[in-house]
Short mmCIF file of C-alpha atoms in Angstrom, two decimals:
data_model
loop_
_atom_site.label_atom_id
_atom_site.label_comp_id
_atom_site.label_asym_id
_atom_site.label_seq_id
_atom_site.Cartn_x
_atom_site.Cartn_y
_atom_site.Cartn_z
CA MET A 1 -79.75 -4.53 61.04
CA SER A 2 -80.21 -7.29 63.65
CA ARG A 3 -77.57 -6.18 66.13
CA ARG A 4 -79.77 -7.03 69.12
CA LEU A 5 -79.69 -10.70 68.18
CA GLU A 6 -75.92 -10.60 67.82
CA LYS A 7 -75.83 -9.08 71.30
CA CYS A 8 -77.81 -12.09 72.51
CA MET A 9 -75.24 -14.36 70.91
CA THR A 10 -72.46 -12.85 73.02
CA LEU A 11 -74.07 -13.95 76.27
CA SER A 12 -72.27 -16.76 78.05
CA ASP A 13 -73.83 -20.23 77.89
CA THR A 14 -73.12 -23.31 79.96
CA LYS A 15 -72.72 -25.08 76.65
CA LEU A 16 -71.04 -23.38 73.72
CA SER A 17 -73.62 -21.85 71.41
CA PRO A 18 -73.51 -22.68 67.67
CA PRO A 19 -71.92 -19.29 66.80
CA ASN A 20 -69.18 -19.91 69.35
CA GLN A 21 -68.74 -23.50 68.18
CA LEU A 22 -68.23 -22.25 64.63
CA ALA A 23 -65.82 -19.56 65.84
CA ASN A 24 -63.80 -22.14 67.76
CA LEU A 25 -63.64 -24.57 64.85
CA LEU A 26 -62.57 -21.80 62.47
CA ALA A 27 -60.39 -19.98 65.01
CA GLY A 28 -57.22 -20.05 62.91
CA ASP A 29 -58.89 -18.63 59.83
CA LEU A 30 -60.86 -16.14 61.90
CA GLU A 31 -57.68 -14.81 63.46
CA GLU A 32 -56.28 -14.18 59.99
CA VAL A 33 -59.50 -12.45 59.00
CA ASN A 34 -59.31 -10.19 62.05
CA LYS A 35 -55.71 -9.24 61.25
CA LEU A 36 -56.63 -8.43 57.67
CA ILE A 37 -59.65 -6.39 58.74
CA GLN A 38 -57.51 -4.42 61.17
CA SER A 39 -54.93 -3.64 58.49
CA TYR A 40 -57.62 -2.50 56.05
CA MET A 41 -59.20 -0.23 58.66
CA GLU A 42 -56.00 1.78 58.98
CA SER A 43 -55.05 4.94 57.10
CA ASP A 44 -51.74 6.78 56.75
CA TYR A 45 -53.43 10.07 55.90
CA ALA A 46 -56.71 10.27 57.86
CA PRO A 47 -56.38 9.40 61.59
CA ARG A 48 -60.15 9.78 62.02
CA ILE A 49 -60.60 6.50 60.10
CA PRO A 50 -58.85 4.19 62.62
CA GLU A 51 -60.37 6.19 65.49
CA VAL A 52 -63.91 5.52 64.29
CA THR A 53 -63.36 1.92 63.20
CA THR A 54 -61.50 0.98 66.39
CA HIS A 55 -64.39 2.33 68.43
CA LEU A 56 -66.90 0.29 66.44
CA VAL A 57 -64.86 -2.91 66.57
CA SER A 58 -64.25 -2.52 70.32
CA ALA A 59 -68.02 -2.54 70.89
CA GLY A 60 -68.01 -6.26 70.12
CA GLY A 61 -69.79 -8.44 67.60
CA LYS A 62 -69.47 -12.11 66.73
CA ARG A 63 -68.19 -11.82 63.14
CA LEU A 64 -71.11 -14.03 62.09
CA ARG A 65 -71.09 -13.08 58.41
CA PRO A 66 -67.37 -13.74 57.82
CA ILE A 67 -67.72 -16.97 59.80
CA LEU A 68 -70.35 -18.07 57.28
CA THR A 69 -67.91 -17.41 54.42
CA LEU A 70 -65.15 -19.37 56.14
CA ALA A 71 -67.53 -22.23 56.92
CA ALA A 72 -68.81 -22.42 53.34
CA ALA A 73 -65.29 -22.45 51.91
CA ARG A 74 -64.14 -25.16 54.28
CA MET A 75 -67.28 -27.26 53.66
CA CYS A 76 -66.47 -27.10 49.95
CA GLY A 77 -62.89 -28.24 50.48
CA TYR A 78 -61.15 -24.98 49.61
CA GLN A 79 -57.38 -25.13 50.15
CA GLY A 80 -56.29 -21.60 49.18
CA SER A 81 -56.18 -18.31 51.08
CA PHE A 82 -58.69 -16.09 49.28
CA HIS A 83 -61.49 -17.16 51.63
CA ILE A 84 -59.72 -14.96 54.21
CA HIS A 85 -59.93 -11.97 51.87
CA LEU A 86 -63.60 -12.64 51.13
CA ALA A 87 -64.55 -13.07 54.78
CA ALA A 88 -62.81 -9.79 55.61
CA SER A 89 -64.53 -8.10 52.68
CA VAL A 90 -67.95 -9.28 53.90
CA GLU A 91 -67.27 -7.91 57.38
CA LEU A 92 -66.04 -4.57 56.03
CA ILE A 93 -69.26 -4.23 54.01
CA HIS A 94 -71.26 -5.03 57.14
CA THR A 95 -69.31 -2.53 59.25
CA ALA A 96 -69.80 0.18 56.63
CA THR A 97 -73.55 -0.38 56.69
CA LEU A 98 -73.59 -0.07 60.49
CA LEU A 99 -71.95 3.34 60.29
CA HIS A 100 -74.41 4.49 57.65
CA ASP A 101 -77.42 2.99 59.45
CA ASP A 102 -76.69 4.86 62.66
CA VAL A 103 -76.69 8.14 60.74
CA VAL A 104 -79.94 7.35 58.92
CA ASP A 105 -81.65 6.10 62.12
CA GLU A 106 -80.17 8.91 64.24
CA SER A 107 -79.01 6.22 66.66
CA THR A 108 -77.07 7.02 69.81
CA ARG A 109 -76.24 3.52 71.09
CA ARG A 110 -74.84 0.40 69.45
CA ARG A 111 -74.01 -2.76 71.39
CA GLY A 112 -74.37 -0.79 74.59
CA LYS A 113 -71.88 1.93 73.58
CA PRO A 114 -72.27 5.41 72.06
CA THR A 115 -72.43 5.36 68.27
CA ALA A 116 -69.68 6.86 66.11
CA ASN A 117 -71.99 9.57 64.80
CA LEU A 118 -72.69 10.64 68.39
CA LEU A 119 -69.04 10.67 69.45
CA TRP A 120 -67.79 12.32 66.26
CA ASP A 121 -70.37 13.48 63.71
CA ASN A 122 -72.54 12.28 60.84
CA GLN A 123 -70.01 13.36 58.25
CA SER A 124 -67.28 11.20 59.77
CA SER A 125 -69.56 8.15 60.00
CA VAL A 126 -70.68 8.45 56.39
CA LEU A 127 -67.21 9.03 54.98
CA VAL A 128 -65.56 6.29 57.05
CA GLY A 129 -68.34 3.96 55.92
CA ASP A 130 -67.58 4.90 52.31
CA TYR A 131 -63.89 4.20 52.94
CA LEU A 132 -64.66 0.73 54.30
CA PHE A 133 -66.83 -0.07 51.28
CA SER A 134 -63.91 0.87 49.04
CA ARG A 135 -61.50 -1.25 51.06
CA ALA A 136 -63.91 -4.19 50.83
CA PHE A 137 -63.83 -3.99 47.05
CA GLN A 138 -60.04 -3.82 47.07
CA LEU A 139 -60.05 -7.16 48.88
CA MET A 140 -62.51 -8.69 46.41
CA VAL A 141 -60.32 -7.72 43.46
CA LYS A 142 -57.43 -9.76 44.84
CA THR A 143 -59.33 -12.97 44.04
CA LYS A 144 -59.30 -12.05 40.32
CA ASN A 145 -62.70 -13.73 40.10
CA LEU A 146 -65.38 -11.72 38.29
CA HIS A 147 -68.16 -14.00 39.54
CA ILE A 148 -67.23 -13.20 43.14
CA LEU A 149 -67.08 -9.50 42.33
CA ASP A 150 -70.54 -9.76 40.77
CA ILE A 151 -72.00 -11.49 43.83
CA LEU A 152 -70.65 -9.00 46.37
CA ALA A 153 -71.31 -5.95 44.18
CA ASN A 154 -74.92 -7.06 43.73
CA ALA A 155 -75.24 -7.69 47.48
CA SER A 156 -73.95 -4.17 48.23
CA ALA A 157 -76.45 -2.64 45.82
CA THR A 158 -79.27 -4.77 47.25
CA ILE A 159 -78.43 -3.68 50.79
CA ALA A 160 -78.69 -0.04 49.75
CA GLU A 161 -82.00 -0.72 47.96
CA GLY A 162 -83.38 -2.39 51.08
CA GLU A 163 -82.40 0.54 53.27
CA ILE A 164 -83.89 3.07 50.86
CA LEU A 165 -87.12 1.06 50.59
CA GLN A 166 -87.32 0.97 54.39
CA LEU A 167 -86.81 4.72 54.48
CA THR A 168 -89.63 5.36 52.00
CA ALA A 169 -91.96 2.89 53.76
CA SER A 170 -91.12 4.19 57.23
CA LYS A 171 -94.10 5.42 59.26
CA ASP A 172 -96.53 4.44 56.49
CA ILE A 173 -99.08 2.19 58.17
CA ALA A 174 -100.19 0.97 54.74
CA THR A 175 -96.89 -0.93 54.47
CA THR A 176 -97.56 -4.58 53.65
CA GLU A 177 -95.80 -7.79 54.58
CA ASP A 178 -94.60 -8.04 50.99
CA ILE A 179 -92.79 -4.72 51.33
CA TYR A 180 -91.42 -5.75 54.74
CA PHE A 181 -89.87 -8.90 53.29
CA LYS A 182 -88.38 -6.95 50.39
CA VAL A 183 -86.78 -4.65 52.95
CA ILE A 184 -85.27 -7.36 55.14
CA ARG A 185 -84.20 -9.52 52.20
CA GLY A 186 -82.28 -6.48 51.04
CA LYS A 187 -80.85 -4.94 54.17
CA THR A 188 -80.08 -8.19 56.06
CA ALA A 189 -80.47 -11.41 54.09
CA ALA A 190 -78.53 -10.25 51.00
CA LEU A 191 -75.20 -10.21 52.83
CA PHE A 192 -75.88 -13.52 54.60
CA ALA A 193 -76.61 -15.13 51.24
CA ALA A 194 -73.58 -13.57 49.56
CA ALA A 195 -71.32 -14.57 52.45
CA MET A 196 -72.24 -18.22 51.94
CA GLU A 197 -72.23 -18.08 48.14
CA VAL A 198 -68.74 -16.58 47.73
CA GLY A 199 -67.33 -19.24 50.06
CA ALA A 200 -68.60 -21.89 47.66
CA VAL A 201 -67.60 -20.01 44.50
CA VAL A 202 -64.00 -19.45 45.63
CA ALA A 203 -63.81 -23.21 46.17
CA ASP A 204 -65.06 -23.76 42.60
CA GLN A 205 -68.00 -25.74 43.93
CA ASP A 206 -70.70 -26.98 41.56
CA GLU A 207 -73.84 -24.93 40.99
CA LYS A 208 -76.13 -27.24 42.98
CA ILE A 209 -74.15 -26.93 46.22
CA THR A 210 -73.43 -23.22 45.67
CA GLU A 211 -77.14 -22.46 45.25
CA ALA A 212 -77.99 -24.54 48.33
CA LEU A 213 -75.55 -22.55 50.46
CA ARG A 214 -76.85 -19.27 49.04
CA GLU A 215 -80.43 -20.30 49.87
CA TYR A 216 -79.37 -21.25 53.39
CA GLY A 217 -77.80 -17.80 53.90
CA ASP A 218 -80.86 -16.04 52.52
CA ALA A 219 -83.30 -17.93 54.75
CA LEU A 220 -81.03 -17.61 57.79
CA GLY A 221 -80.77 -13.85 57.26
CA ILE A 222 -84.55 -13.49 57.02
CA THR A 223 -84.98 -15.57 60.18
CA PHE A 224 -82.34 -13.46 61.89
CA GLN A 225 -84.14 -10.20 61.12
CA ILE A 226 -87.64 -11.43 62.02
CA VAL A 227 -86.34 -12.68 65.36
CA ASP A 228 -84.57 -9.38 65.92
CA ASP A 229 -87.84 -7.54 65.33
CA LEU A 230 -89.63 -9.83 67.77
CA LEU A 231 -86.97 -9.31 70.43
CA ASP A 232 -87.88 -5.63 70.50
CA TYR A 233 -91.20 -6.66 72.04
CA LEU A 234 -90.37 -10.00 73.70
CA GLY A 235 -86.72 -9.67 74.74
CA THR A 236 -85.03 -8.58 77.94
CA GLU A 237 -82.73 -5.68 78.76
CA ALA A 238 -79.79 -8.11 78.35
CA ILE A 239 -80.08 -7.86 74.57
CA GLY A 240 -78.47 -4.42 74.65
CA LYS A 241 -81.46 -2.31 73.62
CA ASN A 242 -84.43 -0.94 75.50
CA ILE A 243 -87.60 -2.91 74.89
CA GLY A 244 -89.90 -1.04 72.55
CA ASP A 245 -87.22 1.00 70.78
CA ASP A 246 -88.63 0.03 67.37
CA PHE A 247 -92.07 1.21 68.49
CA ARG A 248 -90.71 4.51 69.79
CA GLU A 249 -88.75 4.98 66.54
CA GLN A 250 -91.98 4.37 64.56
CA LYS A 251 -90.56 1.32 62.78
CA LEU A 252 -93.04 -0.88 60.94
CA THR A 253 -91.77 -4.35 61.74
CA LEU A 254 -93.64 -7.59 61.10
CA PRO A 255 -95.50 -7.85 64.46
CA VAL A 256 -96.92 -4.35 63.98
CA ILE A 257 -97.75 -4.89 60.30
CA LYS A 258 -99.69 -8.05 61.21
CA ALA A 259 -101.62 -6.21 63.93
CA ILE A 260 -102.43 -3.30 61.62
CA SER A 261 -103.68 -5.63 58.86
CA VAL A 262 -106.56 -6.82 61.10
CA ALA A 263 -107.02 -3.68 63.20
CA THR A 264 -110.39 -2.28 64.17
CA GLN A 265 -111.20 1.32 63.31
CA SER A 266 -110.12 2.53 66.75
CA GLU A 267 -106.92 0.50 66.53
CA GLN A 268 -106.19 1.99 63.10
CA ILE A 269 -106.46 5.43 64.68
CA PHE A 270 -104.08 4.32 67.45
CA TRP A 271 -101.46 3.01 64.99
CA LYS A 272 -101.72 6.10 62.81
CA LYS A 273 -101.18 8.31 65.85
CA CYS A 274 -98.26 6.32 67.32
CA ILE A 275 -96.48 5.04 64.21
CA GLY A 276 -97.66 7.36 61.45
CA LYS A 277 -97.40 10.62 63.39
CA GLY A 278 -95.09 9.63 66.24
CA GLU A 279 -97.48 11.02 68.86
CA GLN A 280 -96.85 8.68 71.78
CA THR A 281 -97.52 8.69 75.50
CA ASP A 282 -95.85 6.59 78.19
CA SER A 283 -98.70 4.08 78.12
CA ASP A 284 -98.79 3.55 74.36
CA LEU A 285 -96.19 0.76 74.24
CA LYS A 286 -98.29 -1.23 76.72
CA ASN A 287 -101.38 -0.52 74.62
CA ALA A 288 -99.55 -1.65 71.48
CA LEU A 289 -98.56 -4.92 73.17
CA THR A 290 -102.17 -5.45 74.27
CA ILE A 291 -103.41 -4.99 70.70
CA MET A 292 -100.73 -7.32 69.31
CA SER A 293 -101.65 -9.92 71.94
CA LYS A 294 -105.33 -9.60 71.05
CA HIS A 295 -104.61 -10.35 67.39
CA ASN A 296 -101.92 -12.95 68.16
CA SER A 297 -99.50 -11.03 65.91
CA LEU A 298 -96.41 -11.81 68.02
CA GLU A 299 -97.06 -15.55 67.90
CA LEU A 300 -97.86 -15.41 64.19
CA THR A 301 -94.57 -13.62 63.62
CA ARG A 302 -92.74 -16.24 65.67
CA GLN A 303 -94.29 -18.97 63.53
CA GLN A 304 -93.13 -17.17 60.39
CA ALA A 305 -89.59 -16.99 61.78
CA LEU A 306 -89.75 -20.71 62.53
CA SER A 307 -90.86 -21.39 58.96
CA TRP A 308 -87.85 -19.51 57.57
CA SER A 309 -85.51 -21.36 59.93
CA LYS A 310 -86.88 -24.63 58.55
CA LYS A 311 -86.28 -23.36 55.00
CA ALA A 312 -82.67 -22.65 55.90
CA LYS A 313 -82.18 -26.20 57.19
CA LEU A 314 -84.00 -27.68 54.22
CA ALA A 315 -81.56 -25.94 51.86
CA LEU A 316 -78.69 -27.83 53.47
CA THR A 317 -80.15 -31.21 52.53
CA GLN A 318 -78.30 -30.75 49.22
CA VAL A 319 -74.97 -30.51 51.08
CA PRO A 320 -72.96 -33.59 52.16
CA ASP A 321 -72.98 -34.33 55.88
CA SER A 322 -70.13 -32.92 57.95
CA ASN A 323 -69.45 -31.41 61.35
CA LEU A 324 -69.72 -27.94 59.83
CA LYS A 325 -73.06 -28.74 58.26
CA LYS A 326 -74.38 -29.86 61.66
CA MET A 327 -73.21 -26.59 63.21
CA LEU A 328 -74.99 -24.59 60.51
CA LEU A 329 -78.17 -26.59 61.12
CA ASP A 330 -77.80 -25.91 64.84
CA LEU A 331 -77.27 -22.22 64.09
CA ALA A 332 -80.64 -22.02 62.33
CA ASP A 333 -82.28 -23.56 65.43
CA TYR A 334 -80.31 -21.33 67.77
CA VAL A 335 -81.62 -18.14 66.17
CA ILE A 336 -85.16 -19.33 66.85
CA GLU A 337 -84.44 -20.50 70.41
CA ARG A 338 -84.02 -16.88 71.48
CA ILE A 339 -87.78 -16.32 71.08
CA ASN A 340 -89.07 -19.73 72.22
#
């Protein structure tokens, strides 16, 4: 779920990047969120829980999703403390999905470090992920707001649907762009959208602004995932993952789907062999890149990411101007800059 891009966002810049600007502006709230997350990752009865969660947290991450919740709440003038609970809840949901994803994908590395399922076992990763989901819902309940519970419960269900759809579509070269977007809207964009929406709802913001922030989160999440998929073919080793990992793992991401949709008969045979059957040689990644270049599928994917970034910024036209709004606009541009 887009961890390569978050790895990019940890790289030092001569000028503070938009994610770091947001983190600095919201530093006080973010510190409270981190303390709350840490306390909810502990267990008096099962020491394996803090072992696994401490390992995952120590691998890094920019807390982007909880930052979005904090930013939305502050933009809407919220003066209470429940935005801290909601931001922590969003991050716990995200962390739980990472643990589950690594089991499903049989991953061995995350953010440059061994995954929990490799260091411990699949059972521990799944069960600790379940524990974190439960703890996330305990935090939601403290708001005593059924609308917020509805938003985050629906997001959690949508994430699972997206992951299951991806699993069923995996390695099927007949997968369409429509299915791809259903997958990424579920597994990535749903939590971005919910993170923004609950920040507005807890502040009792009107429906117009709340919907605008939700739409921003949805479009930003889609942009985020498309860019992440492009980085697998266009990035550098600094992003924390070997180039071509998606190809080797037979993942049907947007650049490949675009190339397959216009493939010649011989290219169809190539994609079926490499993606459908997983029969790959050392030269096949280079051949895949040549085919994608021939059909301009990488550039077409980049243009689609740019379009979604513009949709994210357009959504914010409904929101009054502020320093936070400017940072969110810059964030939408920043995601795209990584592939320009």
